[in-house]
mmCIF file of C-alpha atoms and ligand atoms in Angstrom:
data_model
loop_
_atom_site.group_PDB
_atom_site.id
_atom_site.type_symbol
_atom_site.label_atom_id
_atom_site.label_comp_id
_atom_site.label_asym_id
_atom_site.label_seq_id
_atom_site.Cartn_x
_atom_site.Cartn_y
_atom_site.Cartn_z
ATOM 1 C CA UNK A 3 13.566 6.855 -21.183
ATOM 2 C CA UNK A 4 14.942 10.356 -21.715
ATOM 3 C CA UNK A 5 14.287 13.204 -19.366
ATOM 4 C CA UNK A 6 11.693 14.978 -21.473
ATOM 5 C CA UNK A 7 7.985 15.530 -21.338
ATOM 6 C CA UNK A 8 6.828 12.710 -23.599
ATOM 7 C CA UNK A 9 3.329 13.984 -24.038
ATOM 8 C CA UNK A 10 1.467 17.093 -22.985
ATOM 9 C CA UNK A 11 -2.076 17.247 -21.777
ATOM 10 C CA UNK A 12 -4.553 19.704 -23.221
ATOM 11 C CA UNK A 13 -8.125 20.152 -22.060
ATOM 12 C CA UNK A 14 -9.443 17.846 -24.795
ATOM 13 C CA UNK A 15 -6.882 15.089 -24.210
ATOM 14 C CA UNK A 16 -7.633 12.558 -21.526
ATOM 15 C CA UNK A 17 -4.343 10.639 -21.545
ATOM 16 C CA UNK A 18 -2.119 11.568 -18.599
ATOM 17 C CA UNK A 19 1.159 13.420 -19.173
ATOM 18 C CA UNK A 20 4.001 10.918 -19.014
ATOM 19 C CA UNK A 21 7.223 11.875 -17.305
ATOM 20 C CA UNK A 22 10.342 9.782 -16.793
ATOM 21 C CA UNK A 23 13.027 12.128 -15.475
ATOM 22 C CA UNK A 24 13.358 14.352 -12.441
ATOM 23 C CA UNK A 25 13.913 17.625 -14.314
ATOM 24 C CA UNK A 26 10.752 17.276 -16.368
ATOM 25 C CA UNK A 27 8.852 16.107 -13.293
ATOM 26 C CA UNK A 28 9.955 19.199 -11.343
ATOM 27 C CA UNK A 29 9.024 21.410 -14.319
ATOM 28 C CA UNK A 30 5.552 19.862 -14.479
ATOM 29 C CA UNK A 31 4.795 19.953 -10.761
ATOM 30 C CA UNK A 32 6.407 23.397 -10.477
ATOM 31 C CA UNK A 33 4.016 24.659 -13.170
ATOM 32 C CA UNK A 34 1.040 23.281 -11.246
ATOM 33 C CA UNK A 35 2.182 24.878 -8.010
ATOM 34 C CA UNK A 36 2.889 28.163 -9.785
ATOM 35 C CA UNK A 37 -0.805 28.138 -10.695
ATOM 36 C CA UNK A 38 -1.645 27.491 -7.009
ATOM 37 C CA UNK A 39 -2.836 23.950 -7.650
ATOM 38 C CA UNK A 40 -2.481 21.381 -4.885
ATOM 39 C CA UNK A 41 -0.757 18.125 -5.822
ATOM 40 C CA UNK A 42 -1.432 14.513 -4.749
ATOM 41 C CA UNK A 43 0.937 11.621 -5.416
ATOM 42 C CA UNK A 44 -0.180 7.960 -5.595
ATOM 43 C CA UNK A 45 2.899 5.666 -5.638
ATOM 44 C CA UNK A 46 2.388 2.252 -7.212
ATOM 45 C CA UNK A 47 4.331 -0.643 -8.731
ATOM 46 C CA UNK A 48 1.873 -0.840 -11.675
ATOM 47 C CA UNK A 49 -0.265 -3.892 -12.584
ATOM 48 C CA UNK A 50 -3.092 -1.598 -11.540
ATOM 49 C CA UNK A 51 -6.443 -2.814 -10.236
ATOM 50 C CA UNK A 52 -9.479 -1.164 -8.654
ATOM 51 C CA UNK A 53 -7.641 -0.846 -5.323
ATOM 52 C CA UNK A 54 -5.075 1.458 -6.940
ATOM 53 C CA UNK A 55 -7.850 3.389 -8.674
ATOM 54 C CA UNK A 56 -9.599 3.973 -5.367
ATOM 55 C CA UNK A 57 -6.403 5.716 -4.164
ATOM 56 C CA UNK A 58 -6.489 7.875 -7.276
ATOM 57 C CA UNK A 59 -10.101 8.833 -6.467
ATOM 58 C CA UNK A 60 -9.177 9.733 -2.895
ATOM 59 C CA UNK A 61 -6.194 11.743 -4.199
ATOM 60 C CA UNK A 62 -8.485 13.586 -6.633
ATOM 61 C CA UNK A 63 -10.840 14.388 -3.736
ATOM 62 C CA UNK A 64 -7.993 16.067 -1.812
ATOM 63 C CA UNK A 65 -6.010 17.789 -4.530
ATOM 64 C CA UNK A 66 -6.316 19.659 -7.839
ATOM 65 C CA UNK A 67 -3.653 17.626 -9.646
ATOM 66 C CA UNK A 68 -3.028 13.877 -9.317
ATOM 67 C CA UNK A 69 0.200 12.171 -10.317
ATOM 68 C CA UNK A 70 0.634 8.392 -10.139
ATOM 69 C CA UNK A 71 4.102 6.851 -10.062
ATOM 70 C CA UNK A 72 4.794 3.433 -11.531
ATOM 71 C CA UNK A 73 8.071 1.896 -10.427
ATOM 72 C CA UNK A 74 8.757 -1.721 -9.541
ATOM 73 C CA UNK A 75 11.249 -1.036 -6.747
ATOM 74 C CA UNK A 76 14.043 -3.624 -6.707
ATOM 75 C CA UNK A 77 15.202 -2.530 -3.247
ATOM 76 C CA UNK A 78 12.060 -3.875 -1.577
ATOM 77 C CA UNK A 79 12.363 -7.379 -3.020
ATOM 78 C CA UNK A 80 14.681 -9.967 -1.461
ATOM 79 C CA UNK A 81 16.761 -12.097 -3.888
ATOM 80 C CA UNK A 82 14.309 -14.990 -3.415
ATOM 81 C CA UNK A 83 11.243 -12.855 -4.219
ATOM 82 C CA UNK A 84 9.397 -12.175 -7.448
ATOM 83 C CA UNK A 85 11.076 -8.941 -8.722
ATOM 84 C CA UNK A 86 11.745 -10.242 -12.234
ATOM 85 C CA UNK A 87 8.369 -11.957 -12.589
ATOM 86 C CA UNK A 88 6.347 -9.194 -10.860
ATOM 87 C CA UNK A 89 3.386 -8.431 -13.207
ATOM 88 C CA UNK A 90 4.036 -5.508 -15.565
ATOM 89 C CA UNK A 91 1.194 -4.219 -17.736
ATOM 90 C CA UNK A 92 2.062 -0.663 -18.753
ATOM 91 C CA UNK A 93 -0.411 -0.289 -21.644
ATOM 92 C CA UNK A 94 -3.357 -1.475 -19.572
ATOM 93 C CA UNK A 95 -2.207 0.700 -16.645
ATOM 94 C CA UNK A 96 -2.088 3.799 -18.788
ATOM 95 C CA UNK A 97 -5.575 3.055 -20.109
ATOM 96 C CA UNK A 98 -6.903 2.727 -16.580
ATOM 97 C CA UNK A 99 -5.203 5.957 -15.495
ATOM 98 C CA UNK A 100 -6.641 7.727 -18.548
ATOM 99 C CA UNK A 101 -10.109 6.560 -17.609
ATOM 100 C CA UNK A 102 -9.510 7.608 -13.989
ATOM 101 C CA UNK A 103 -8.601 11.147 -15.174
ATOM 102 C CA UNK A 104 -5.064 11.168 -13.737
ATOM 103 C CA UNK A 105 -3.106 14.278 -14.733
ATOM 104 C CA UNK A 106 0.343 12.726 -14.986
ATOM 105 C CA UNK A 107 2.237 9.442 -14.660
ATOM 106 C CA UNK A 108 5.810 9.379 -13.355
ATOM 107 C CA UNK A 109 7.611 6.313 -14.741
ATOM 108 C CA UNK A 110 11.257 6.593 -13.687
ATOM 109 C CA UNK A 111 13.818 4.116 -14.919
ATOM 110 C CA UNK A 112 15.861 2.242 -12.362
ATOM 111 C CA UNK A 113 18.846 4.527 -13.075
ATOM 112 C CA UNK A 114 16.745 7.575 -12.176
ATOM 113 C CA UNK A 115 15.907 6.199 -8.753
ATOM 114 C CA UNK A 116 19.219 4.383 -8.109
ATOM 115 C CA UNK A 117 21.874 6.049 -10.294
ATOM 116 C CA UNK A 118 25.353 4.497 -10.378
ATOM 117 C CA UNK A 119 27.061 5.263 -7.095
ATOM 118 C CA UNK A 120 23.843 5.499 -5.083
ATOM 119 C CA UNK A 121 24.921 4.822 -1.532
ATOM 120 C CA UNK A 122 22.195 5.813 0.914
ATOM 121 C CA UNK A 123 20.111 3.543 3.090
ATOM 122 C CA UNK A 124 17.287 4.206 5.554
ATOM 123 C CA UNK A 125 17.501 2.060 8.628
ATOM 124 C CA UNK A 126 14.254 1.742 10.567
ATOM 125 C CA UNK A 127 13.788 1.252 14.307
ATOM 126 C CA UNK A 128 10.692 1.250 16.490
ATOM 127 C CA UNK A 129 7.541 -0.810 16.672
ATOM 128 C CA UNK A 130 6.079 0.066 13.240
ATOM 129 C CA UNK A 131 8.788 -1.829 11.345
ATOM 130 C CA UNK A 132 9.341 -4.554 13.958
ATOM 131 C CA UNK A 133 8.089 -8.084 13.398
ATOM 132 C CA UNK A 134 5.185 -9.028 11.071
ATOM 133 C CA UNK A 135 6.480 -8.479 7.488
ATOM 134 C CA UNK A 136 9.972 -7.769 8.754
ATOM 135 C CA UNK A 137 10.399 -11.353 9.960
ATOM 136 C CA UNK A 138 10.280 -12.993 6.544
ATOM 137 C CA UNK A 139 11.290 -9.867 4.563
ATOM 138 C CA UNK A 140 14.120 -8.277 6.643
ATOM 139 C CA UNK A 141 15.198 -5.594 4.085
ATOM 140 C CA UNK A 142 11.755 -4.921 2.703
ATOM 141 C CA UNK A 143 10.866 -1.798 4.696
ATOM 142 C CA UNK A 144 14.190 -0.060 4.243
ATOM 143 C CA UNK A 145 13.662 -0.589 0.500
ATOM 144 C CA UNK A 146 10.176 0.864 0.772
ATOM 145 C CA UNK A 147 11.347 3.770 2.954
ATOM 146 C CA UNK A 148 14.125 4.836 0.574
ATOM 147 C CA UNK A 149 11.913 4.786 -2.524
ATOM 148 C CA UNK A 150 9.074 6.602 -0.768
ATOM 149 C CA UNK A 151 11.446 9.234 0.634
ATOM 150 C CA UNK A 152 12.865 9.708 -2.864
ATOM 151 C CA UNK A 153 9.437 9.925 -4.504
ATOM 152 C CA UNK A 154 8.224 12.456 -1.912
ATOM 153 C CA UNK A 155 11.381 14.528 -2.583
ATOM 154 C CA UNK A 156 11.250 14.166 -6.325
ATOM 155 C CA UNK A 157 7.546 14.932 -6.770
ATOM 156 C CA UNK A 158 7.151 17.250 -3.719
ATOM 157 C CA UNK A 159 3.390 16.666 -3.512
ATOM 158 C CA UNK A 160 1.139 18.210 -0.881
ATOM 159 C CA UNK A 161 -0.320 14.783 -0.095
ATOM 160 C CA UNK A 162 0.480 11.182 -0.835
ATOM 161 C CA UNK A 163 -2.059 8.342 -0.693
ATOM 162 C CA UNK A 164 -1.254 4.812 0.510
ATOM 163 C CA UNK A 165 -3.523 1.787 1.000
ATOM 164 C CA UNK A 166 -4.427 0.234 4.344
ATOM 165 C CA UNK A 167 -4.117 -3.072 2.490
ATOM 166 C CA UNK A 168 -0.399 -2.753 3.377
ATOM 167 C CA UNK A 169 -1.107 -1.608 6.900
ATOM 168 C CA UNK A 170 2.395 -2.045 8.311
ATOM 169 C CA UNK A 171 3.878 -0.336 5.242
ATOM 170 C CA UNK A 172 1.504 2.624 5.826
ATOM 171 C CA UNK A 173 2.674 2.825 9.459
ATOM 172 C CA UNK A 174 6.362 2.715 8.400
ATOM 173 C CA UNK A 175 5.789 5.423 5.775
ATOM 174 C CA UNK A 176 3.993 7.673 8.286
ATOM 175 C CA UNK A 177 6.908 7.236 10.719
ATOM 176 C CA UNK A 178 9.657 7.848 8.126
ATOM 177 C CA UNK A 179 7.831 10.818 6.567
ATOM 178 C CA UNK A 180 7.395 12.435 9.996
ATOM 179 C CA UNK A 181 10.919 11.583 11.276
ATOM 180 C CA UNK A 182 12.514 13.130 8.173
ATOM 181 C CA UNK A 183 10.199 16.207 8.298
ATOM 182 C CA UNK A 184 9.073 15.637 4.715
ATOM 183 C CA UNK A 185 6.365 18.246 4.050
ATOM 184 C CA UNK A 186 3.872 15.685 2.719
ATOM 185 C CA UNK A 187 0.526 14.828 4.284
ATOM 186 C CA UNK A 188 -0.059 11.063 4.290
ATOM 187 C CA UNK A 189 -3.559 9.772 3.639
ATOM 188 C CA UNK A 190 -4.512 6.135 4.268
ATOM 189 C CA UNK A 191 -7.174 4.574 2.016
ATOM 190 C CA UNK A 192 -9.429 1.584 2.834
ATOM 191 C CA UNK A 193 -8.831 -1.797 1.271
ATOM 192 C CA UNK A 194 -10.825 -2.598 -1.882
ATOM 193 C CA UNK A 195 -11.960 -6.237 -2.103
ATOM 194 C CA UNK A 196 -13.287 -8.694 -4.656
ATOM 195 C CA UNK A 197 -17.009 -9.517 -4.119
ATOM 196 C CA UNK A 198 -15.990 -12.641 -2.140
ATOM 197 C CA UNK A 199 -13.837 -10.581 0.255
ATOM 198 C CA UNK A 200 -10.371 -11.277 -1.134
ATOM 199 C CA UNK A 201 -8.314 -8.085 -0.928
ATOM 200 C CA UNK A 202 -7.374 -6.909 -4.418
ATOM 201 C CA UNK A 203 -3.674 -7.359 -5.107
ATOM 202 C CA UNK A 204 -1.455 -7.391 -8.193
ATOM 203 C CA UNK A 205 -0.210 -10.766 -6.938
ATOM 204 C CA UNK A 206 -3.697 -12.355 -7.003
ATOM 205 C CA UNK A 207 -3.064 -13.154 -10.668
ATOM 206 C CA UNK A 208 -0.468 -15.728 -9.541
ATOM 207 C CA UNK A 209 -3.256 -17.843 -7.926
ATOM 208 C CA UNK A 210 -4.404 -21.068 -9.643
ATOM 209 C CA UNK A 211 -8.177 -21.625 -9.888
ATOM 210 C CA UNK A 212 -8.260 -23.803 -6.751
ATOM 211 C CA UNK A 213 -6.012 -21.377 -4.807
ATOM 212 C CA UNK A 214 -8.221 -18.492 -5.874
ATOM 213 C CA UNK A 215 -11.284 -20.390 -4.633
ATOM 214 C CA UNK A 216 -9.640 -20.957 -1.245
ATOM 215 C CA UNK A 217 -8.153 -17.451 -0.869
ATOM 216 C CA UNK A 218 -11.206 -15.603 0.517
ATOM 217 C CA UNK A 219 -10.886 -17.735 3.690
ATOM 218 C CA UNK A 220 -8.165 -15.342 4.828
ATOM 219 C CA UNK A 221 -10.578 -12.394 5.162
ATOM 220 C CA UNK A 222 -13.388 -14.605 6.462
ATOM 221 C CA UNK A 223 -11.159 -15.729 9.322
ATOM 222 C CA UNK A 224 -10.074 -12.155 10.020
ATOM 223 C CA UNK A 225 -13.738 -11.135 10.296
ATOM 224 C CA UNK A 226 -14.608 -14.081 12.550
ATOM 225 C CA UNK A 227 -11.642 -13.374 14.810
ATOM 226 C CA UNK A 228 -12.612 -9.691 14.987
ATOM 227 C CA UNK A 229 -16.231 -10.521 15.878
ATOM 228 C CA UNK A 230 -15.203 -12.997 18.588
ATOM 229 C CA UNK A 231 -12.690 -10.587 20.132
ATOM 230 C CA UNK A 232 -15.191 -7.728 20.074
ATOM 231 C CA UNK A 233 -17.767 -9.909 21.802
ATOM 232 C CA UNK A 234 -15.347 -10.471 24.650
ATOM 233 C CA UNK A 235 -13.555 -13.765 23.896
ATOM 234 C CA UNK A 236 -9.913 -13.797 25.057
ATOM 235 C CA UNK A 237 -7.712 -12.541 22.218
ATOM 236 C CA UNK A 238 -4.821 -15.051 22.593
ATOM 237 C CA UNK A 239 -7.247 -18.000 22.329
ATOM 238 C CA UNK A 240 -8.989 -16.494 19.313
ATOM 239 C CA UNK A 241 -5.650 -15.971 17.564
ATOM 240 C CA UNK A 242 -4.734 -19.632 18.148
ATOM 241 C CA UNK A 243 -8.131 -20.647 16.778
ATOM 242 C CA UNK A 244 -7.721 -18.282 13.794
ATOM 243 C CA UNK A 245 -4.296 -19.714 12.910
ATOM 244 C CA UNK A 246 -5.771 -23.209 12.807
ATOM 245 C CA UNK A 247 -8.639 -22.048 10.637
ATOM 246 C CA UNK A 248 -6.227 -20.442 8.146
ATOM 247 C CA UNK A 249 -4.082 -23.566 7.997
ATOM 248 C CA UNK A 250 -7.194 -25.761 7.559
ATOM 249 C CA UNK A 251 -8.134 -23.604 4.561
ATOM 250 C CA UNK A 252 -4.867 -24.647 2.875
ATOM 251 C CA UNK A 253 -2.520 -21.815 3.831
ATOM 252 C CA UNK A 254 0.916 -21.881 5.375
ATOM 253 C CA UNK A 255 0.712 -19.085 7.923
ATOM 254 C CA UNK A 256 3.505 -16.533 8.506
ATOM 255 C CA UNK A 257 1.664 -14.562 11.193
ATOM 256 C CA UNK A 258 -1.734 -13.676 12.594
ATOM 257 C CA UNK A 259 -1.176 -10.900 15.114
ATOM 258 C CA UNK A 260 -3.137 -8.266 16.973
ATOM 259 C CA UNK A 261 -1.331 -4.949 17.241
ATOM 260 C CA UNK A 262 -2.111 -1.501 18.572
ATOM 261 C CA UNK A 263 -3.624 0.215 15.486
ATOM 262 C CA UNK A 264 -1.848 3.516 16.016
ATOM 263 C CA UNK A 265 1.634 2.517 17.073
ATOM 264 C CA UNK A 266 1.672 -1.056 15.797
ATOM 265 C CA UNK A 267 3.088 -2.048 19.191
ATOM 266 C CA UNK A 268 2.622 -5.612 20.213
ATOM 267 C CA UNK A 269 0.673 -5.063 23.429
ATOM 268 C CA UNK A 270 -2.106 -7.104 25.135
ATOM 269 C CA UNK A 271 -5.552 -6.392 23.718
ATOM 270 C CA UNK A 272 -7.649 -3.841 25.555
ATOM 271 C CA UNK A 273 -11.137 -2.875 24.290
ATOM 272 C CA UNK A 274 -10.497 0.792 25.088
ATOM 273 C CA UNK A 275 -7.943 1.183 22.267
ATOM 274 C CA UNK A 276 -8.217 0.600 18.520
ATOM 275 C CA UNK A 277 -6.379 -2.544 17.449
ATOM 276 C CA UNK A 278 -5.547 -4.091 14.067
ATOM 277 C CA UNK A 279 -5.480 -7.768 13.233
ATOM 278 C CA UNK A 280 -2.846 -8.523 10.578
ATOM 279 C CA UNK A 281 -2.219 -11.712 8.649
ATOM 280 C CA UNK A 282 0.275 -13.066 6.116
ATOM 281 C CA UNK A 283 -0.020 -16.560 4.676
ATOM 282 C CA UNK A 284 1.086 -18.509 1.666
ATOM 283 C CA UNK A 285 -1.214 -20.479 -0.567
ATOM 284 C CA UNK A 286 0.837 -22.558 -2.982
ATOM 285 C CA UNK A 287 3.725 -20.218 -3.832
ATOM 286 C CA UNK A 288 1.712 -17.002 -3.461
ATOM 287 C CA UNK A 289 2.031 -14.976 -0.270
ATOM 288 C CA UNK A 290 -1.054 -12.918 0.628
ATOM 289 C CA UNK A 291 -1.416 -10.254 3.308
ATOM 290 C CA UNK A 292 -4.541 -8.696 4.737
ATOM 291 C CA UNK A 293 -5.723 -6.923 7.886
ATOM 292 C CA UNK A 294 -8.863 -5.708 9.642
ATOM 293 C CA UNK A 295 -9.735 -3.139 12.295
ATOM 294 C CA UNK A 296 -10.651 -4.519 15.749
ATOM 295 C CA UNK A 297 -12.071 -1.400 17.256
ATOM 296 C CA UNK A 298 -14.478 -1.488 20.175
ATOM 297 C CA UNK A 299 -14.285 2.311 20.404
ATOM 298 C CA UNK A 300 -16.137 2.584 17.077
ATOM 299 C CA UNK A 301 -18.862 0.157 18.219
ATOM 300 C CA UNK A 302 -19.320 2.135 21.428
ATOM 301 C CA UNK A 303 -20.305 5.270 19.528
ATOM 302 C CA UNK A 304 -24.070 6.016 19.730
ATOM 303 C CA UNK A 305 -25.948 5.274 16.507
ATOM 304 C CA UNK A 306 -26.882 8.397 14.497
ATOM 305 C CA UNK A 307 -30.563 9.376 14.631
HETATM 306 P P1 AMP B 20 1.520 -1.698 -4.999
HETATM 307 O O1 AMP B 20 1.392 -1.373 -6.447
HETATM 308 O O2 AMP B 20 1.135 -3.069 -4.638
HETATM 309 O O3 AMP B 20 2.860 -1.299 -4.433
HETATM 310 O O4 AMP B 20 0.467 -0.793 -4.244
HETATM 311 C C1 AMP B 20 0.431 0.594 -4.477
HETATM 312 C C2 AMP B 20 -0.508 1.208 -3.465
HETATM 313 O O5 AMP B 20 -1.810 0.641 -3.616
HETATM 314 C C3 AMP B 20 -0.107 0.926 -1.987
HETATM 315 O O6 AMP B 20 -0.318 2.096 -1.221
HETATM 316 C C4 AMP B 20 -1.031 -0.188 -1.594
HETATM 317 O O7 AMP B 20 -1.295 -0.224 -0.211
HETATM 318 C C5 AMP B 20 -2.315 0.200 -2.356
HETATM 319 N N1 AMP B 20 -3.180 -0.959 -2.590
HETATM 320 C C6 AMP B 20 -2.834 -2.170 -3.012
HETATM 321 N N2 AMP B 20 -3.890 -3.016 -3.036
HETATM 322 C C7 AMP B 20 -4.947 -2.282 -2.562
HETATM 323 C C8 AMP B 20 -6.313 -2.579 -2.318
HETATM 324 N N3 AMP B 20 -6.863 -3.791 -2.526
HETATM 325 N N4 AMP B 20 -7.112 -1.582 -1.817
HETATM 326 C C9 AMP B 20 -6.596 -0.327 -1.575
HETATM 327 N N5 AMP B 20 -5.288 -0.011 -1.797
HETATM 328 C C10 AMP B 20 -4.488 -0.949 -2.264
#
């Protein structure tokens, strides 16, 4: 796609402005800022669902202008993963974004993000990126970090919104954004679920009917583990029990781990700190992730009158 404004938005038009290149992006966002508008970015890989749209709504709540990026980032997929088959549904995405009242969509080509000769990598250290997803996807978070750093630099938004659905990713992005002094405020948004509890995900469309029927077990087990831990049962025993429950529901488990919710450090559970219970498991060939707050400090607050 060429580096031009493909479409402009007037007051009557509801379709978002589409931008593919960095010069036109800077021109657009620069114009907004010139008019003293605040700008929110919602990065996505497309195949949009209500979870993505909830981020757009949060972005709209915090900023005057909302821009959504759609880019399936090859750097965050390992060679054995689903980059080429990852769902792509641009027309439906644009319709959804029009309905959601998004101001602009940034749809860079691969050569815009990774031009020939691109030679920079972000290497992550520290507890946020250690373990969990990093075990089975070792280059995943450096791929996420580089694209997010680039998007924050290209768009230069005031805020950027990311989902708690990818809780470890959110922690890694917060860390990278702060370490690199990027002037972007990160907002986390709660996970949007199907009525049966399954976290919405672009990859849910890979599930067969029987896998889809079994999939809500993942969140059910997270809830049961949370309730048992909050009522005082020993966390290590509950995690062992939870892993068995998930396997009995037909999953192959990658991890079920309790981590400090703020640092993502792997430390023994204490009811005085907020914790997060995170899971990844495969059903058939589809890998699902989910997480839940385990936070006694919230329960301890007095009920409002
Ligand atoms: P993706 O397109 O999968 O890369 O996701 C783009 C953004 O949407 C990320 O910040 C995700 O964490 C967020 N997201 C994905 N699924 C959900 C969901 N069910 N609820 C809320 N946010 C989500």
